[in-house]
Tab-separated table of C-alpha atoms in Angstrom:
chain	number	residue	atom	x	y	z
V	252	UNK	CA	-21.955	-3.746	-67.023
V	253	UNK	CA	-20.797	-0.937	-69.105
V	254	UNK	CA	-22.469	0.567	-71.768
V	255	UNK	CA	-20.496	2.052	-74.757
V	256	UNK	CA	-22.493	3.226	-77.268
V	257	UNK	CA	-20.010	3.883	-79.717
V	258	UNK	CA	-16.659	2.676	-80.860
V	259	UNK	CA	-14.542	5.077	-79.412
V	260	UNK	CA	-15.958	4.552	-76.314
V	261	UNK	CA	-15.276	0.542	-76.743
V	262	UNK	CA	-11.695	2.133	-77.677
V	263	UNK	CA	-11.276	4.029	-74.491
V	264	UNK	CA	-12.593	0.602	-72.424
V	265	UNK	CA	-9.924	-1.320	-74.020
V	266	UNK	CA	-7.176	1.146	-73.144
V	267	UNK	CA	-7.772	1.098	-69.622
V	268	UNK	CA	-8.682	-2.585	-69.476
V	269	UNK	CA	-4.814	-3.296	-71.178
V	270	UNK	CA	-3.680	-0.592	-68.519
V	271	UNK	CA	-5.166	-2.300	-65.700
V	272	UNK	CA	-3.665	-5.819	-66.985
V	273	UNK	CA	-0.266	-3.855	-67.667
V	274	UNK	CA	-1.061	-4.958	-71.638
V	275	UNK	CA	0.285	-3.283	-74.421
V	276	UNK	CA	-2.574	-2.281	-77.145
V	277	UNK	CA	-2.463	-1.603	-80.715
V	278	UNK	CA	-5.308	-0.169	-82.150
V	279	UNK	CA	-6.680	0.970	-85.939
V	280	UNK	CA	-9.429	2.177	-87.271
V	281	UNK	CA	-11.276	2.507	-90.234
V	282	UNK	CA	-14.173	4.901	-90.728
V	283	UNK	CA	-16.756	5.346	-93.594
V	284	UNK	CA	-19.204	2.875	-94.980
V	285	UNK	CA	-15.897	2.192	-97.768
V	286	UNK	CA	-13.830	1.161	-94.915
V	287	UNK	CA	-15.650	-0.674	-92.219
V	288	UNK	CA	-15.450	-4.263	-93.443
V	289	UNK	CA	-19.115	-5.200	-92.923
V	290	UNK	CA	-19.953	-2.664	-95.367
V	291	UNK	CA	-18.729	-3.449	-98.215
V	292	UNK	CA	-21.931	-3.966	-100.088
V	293	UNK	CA	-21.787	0.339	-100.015
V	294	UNK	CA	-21.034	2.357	-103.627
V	295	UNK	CA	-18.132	2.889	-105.007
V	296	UNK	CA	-17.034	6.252	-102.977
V	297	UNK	CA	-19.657	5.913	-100.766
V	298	UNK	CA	-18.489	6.995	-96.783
V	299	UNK	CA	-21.610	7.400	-95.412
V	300	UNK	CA	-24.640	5.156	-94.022
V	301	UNK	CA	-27.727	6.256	-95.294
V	302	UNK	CA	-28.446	8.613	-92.562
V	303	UNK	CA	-25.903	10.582	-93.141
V	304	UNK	CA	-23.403	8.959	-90.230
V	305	UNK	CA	-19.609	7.711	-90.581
V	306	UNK	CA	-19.763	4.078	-89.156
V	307	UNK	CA	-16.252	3.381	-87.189
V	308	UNK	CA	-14.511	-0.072	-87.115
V	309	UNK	CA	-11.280	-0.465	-84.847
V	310	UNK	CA	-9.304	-3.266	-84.411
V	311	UNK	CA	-7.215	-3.717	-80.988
V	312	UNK	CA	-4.334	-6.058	-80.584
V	313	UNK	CA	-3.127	-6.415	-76.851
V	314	UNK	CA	0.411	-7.610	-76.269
V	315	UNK	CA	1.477	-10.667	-74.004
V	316	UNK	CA	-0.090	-14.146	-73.514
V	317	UNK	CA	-2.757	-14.966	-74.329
V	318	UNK	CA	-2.891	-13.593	-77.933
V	319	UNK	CA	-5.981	-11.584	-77.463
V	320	UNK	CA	-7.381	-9.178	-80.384
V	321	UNK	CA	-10.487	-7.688	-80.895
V	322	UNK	CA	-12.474	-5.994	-83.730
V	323	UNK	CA	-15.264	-3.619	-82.727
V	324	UNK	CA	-18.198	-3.496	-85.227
V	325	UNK	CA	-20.436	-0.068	-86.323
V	326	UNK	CA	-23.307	-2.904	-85.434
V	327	UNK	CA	-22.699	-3.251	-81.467
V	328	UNK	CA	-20.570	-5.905	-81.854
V	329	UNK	CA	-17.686	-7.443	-81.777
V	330	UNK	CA	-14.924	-10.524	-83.020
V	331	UNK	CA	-13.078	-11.528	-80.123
V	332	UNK	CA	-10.105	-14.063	-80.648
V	333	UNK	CA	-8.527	-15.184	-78.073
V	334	UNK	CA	-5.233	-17.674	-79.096
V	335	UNK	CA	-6.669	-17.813	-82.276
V	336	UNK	CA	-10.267	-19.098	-81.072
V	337	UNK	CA	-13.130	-17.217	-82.359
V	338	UNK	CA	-16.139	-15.575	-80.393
V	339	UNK	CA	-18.356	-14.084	-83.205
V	340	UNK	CA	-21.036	-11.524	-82.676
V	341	UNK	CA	-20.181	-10.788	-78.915
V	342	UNK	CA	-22.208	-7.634	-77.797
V	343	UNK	CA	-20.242	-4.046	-77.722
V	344	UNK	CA	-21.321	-3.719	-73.571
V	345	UNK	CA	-19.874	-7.701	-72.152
V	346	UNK	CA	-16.595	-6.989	-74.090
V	347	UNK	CA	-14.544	-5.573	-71.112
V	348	UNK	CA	-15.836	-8.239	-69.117
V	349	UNK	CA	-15.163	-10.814	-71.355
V	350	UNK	CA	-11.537	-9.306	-71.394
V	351	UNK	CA	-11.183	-9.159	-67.509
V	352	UNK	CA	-12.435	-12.800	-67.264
V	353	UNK	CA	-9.698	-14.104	-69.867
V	354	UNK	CA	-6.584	-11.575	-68.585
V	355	UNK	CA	-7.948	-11.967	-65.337
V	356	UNK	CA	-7.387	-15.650	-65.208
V	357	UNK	CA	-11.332	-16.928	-64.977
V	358	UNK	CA	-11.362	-18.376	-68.391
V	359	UNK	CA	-10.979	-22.221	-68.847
V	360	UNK	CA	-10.865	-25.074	-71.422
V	361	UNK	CA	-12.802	-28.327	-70.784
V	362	UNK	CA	-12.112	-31.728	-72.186
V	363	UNK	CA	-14.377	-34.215	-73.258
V	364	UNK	CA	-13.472	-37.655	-73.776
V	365	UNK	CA	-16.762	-38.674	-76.125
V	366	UNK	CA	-16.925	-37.110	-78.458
V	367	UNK	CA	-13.448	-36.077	-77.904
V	368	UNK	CA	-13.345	-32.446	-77.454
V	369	UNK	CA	-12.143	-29.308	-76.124
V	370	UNK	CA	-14.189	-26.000	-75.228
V	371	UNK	CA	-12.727	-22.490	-74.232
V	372	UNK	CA	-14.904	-21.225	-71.797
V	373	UNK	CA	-14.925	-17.601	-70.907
V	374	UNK	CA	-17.253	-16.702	-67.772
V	375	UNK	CA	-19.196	-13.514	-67.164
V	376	UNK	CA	-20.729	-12.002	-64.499
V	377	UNK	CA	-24.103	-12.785	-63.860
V	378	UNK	CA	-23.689	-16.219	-64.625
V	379	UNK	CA	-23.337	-15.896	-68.341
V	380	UNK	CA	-20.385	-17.810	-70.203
V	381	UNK	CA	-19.165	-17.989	-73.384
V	382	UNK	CA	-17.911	-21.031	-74.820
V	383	UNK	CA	-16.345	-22.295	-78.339
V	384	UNK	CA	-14.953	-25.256	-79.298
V	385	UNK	CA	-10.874	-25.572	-79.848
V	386	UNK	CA	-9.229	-28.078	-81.561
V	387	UNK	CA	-6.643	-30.411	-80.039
V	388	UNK	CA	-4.301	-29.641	-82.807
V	389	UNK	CA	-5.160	-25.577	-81.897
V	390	UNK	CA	-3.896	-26.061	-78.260
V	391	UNK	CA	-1.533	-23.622	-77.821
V	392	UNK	CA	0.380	-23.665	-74.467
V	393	UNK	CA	-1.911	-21.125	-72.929
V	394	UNK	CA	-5.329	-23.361	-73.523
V	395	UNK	CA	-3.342	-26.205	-72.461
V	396	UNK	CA	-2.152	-24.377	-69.348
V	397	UNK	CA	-6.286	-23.531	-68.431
V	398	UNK	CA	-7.783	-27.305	-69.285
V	399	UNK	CA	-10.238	-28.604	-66.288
């Protein structure tokens, strides 16, 4: 597992992760308590946490199918959406290997017929997995393409 202890490292992760996957990436950031949007209970003005630190936000888009984007959090954490399902609060260190599972083809939606039900499951190594529910009507071609 890699560690990245800040954003920018995260950044430079996902750069090499969308070069290894031949991906395009998009990426923004915002920096300063004013900008990061999980601070927005700052001052007016205010940039800086209160020791003295700018807290850094980005926000990568990677090109191609599936529609994969993440935001990385000042907190060590991150939103990952992957065809517009959700994986809140996802630690800063399993996000490349969350990424390699999904581009990498390991990643999976299972069916339920009671209750009736789909799940997006995302595999790590060392036997930890990730999984959030999808909607039938949220199918999108790729999650249909991956259901077990």
């Amino acid at each position: 597992m890699d560690h990245l202890p800040t954003t920018e490292a995260a950044v430079t992760a996902l750069r090499a992760i969308a070069a290894e996957y031949a991906r395009e990436i998009q990426v923004s950031h915002d920096i300063g308590a004013d900008q990061t949007s999980r601070r927005s209970a700052s001052g007016v003005g205010v940039t800086t946490d209160p020791d003295g630190s700018l807290p850094h936000e980005a926000y990568a888009e990677f090109g191609g199918s599936p529609v994969v984007d993440v935001r990385l959090f000042p907190d060590d954490d991150a939103l990952i959406k992957v065809e517009g399902v959700e994986f809140h609060d996802i630690p800063r260190d399993e996000v490349p290997g969350f990424l390699r599972s999904v581009f990498g083809g390991l990643a999976y939606v299972k069916g339920r017929f009671f209750p009736p039900g789909y799940f997006l499951i995302v595999p790590l190594p060392g036997d930890r997995t990730y999984k959030q529910a999808v909607t039938m009507i949220s199918l999108t071609p790729w999650l249909s393409g991956r259901v077990r």
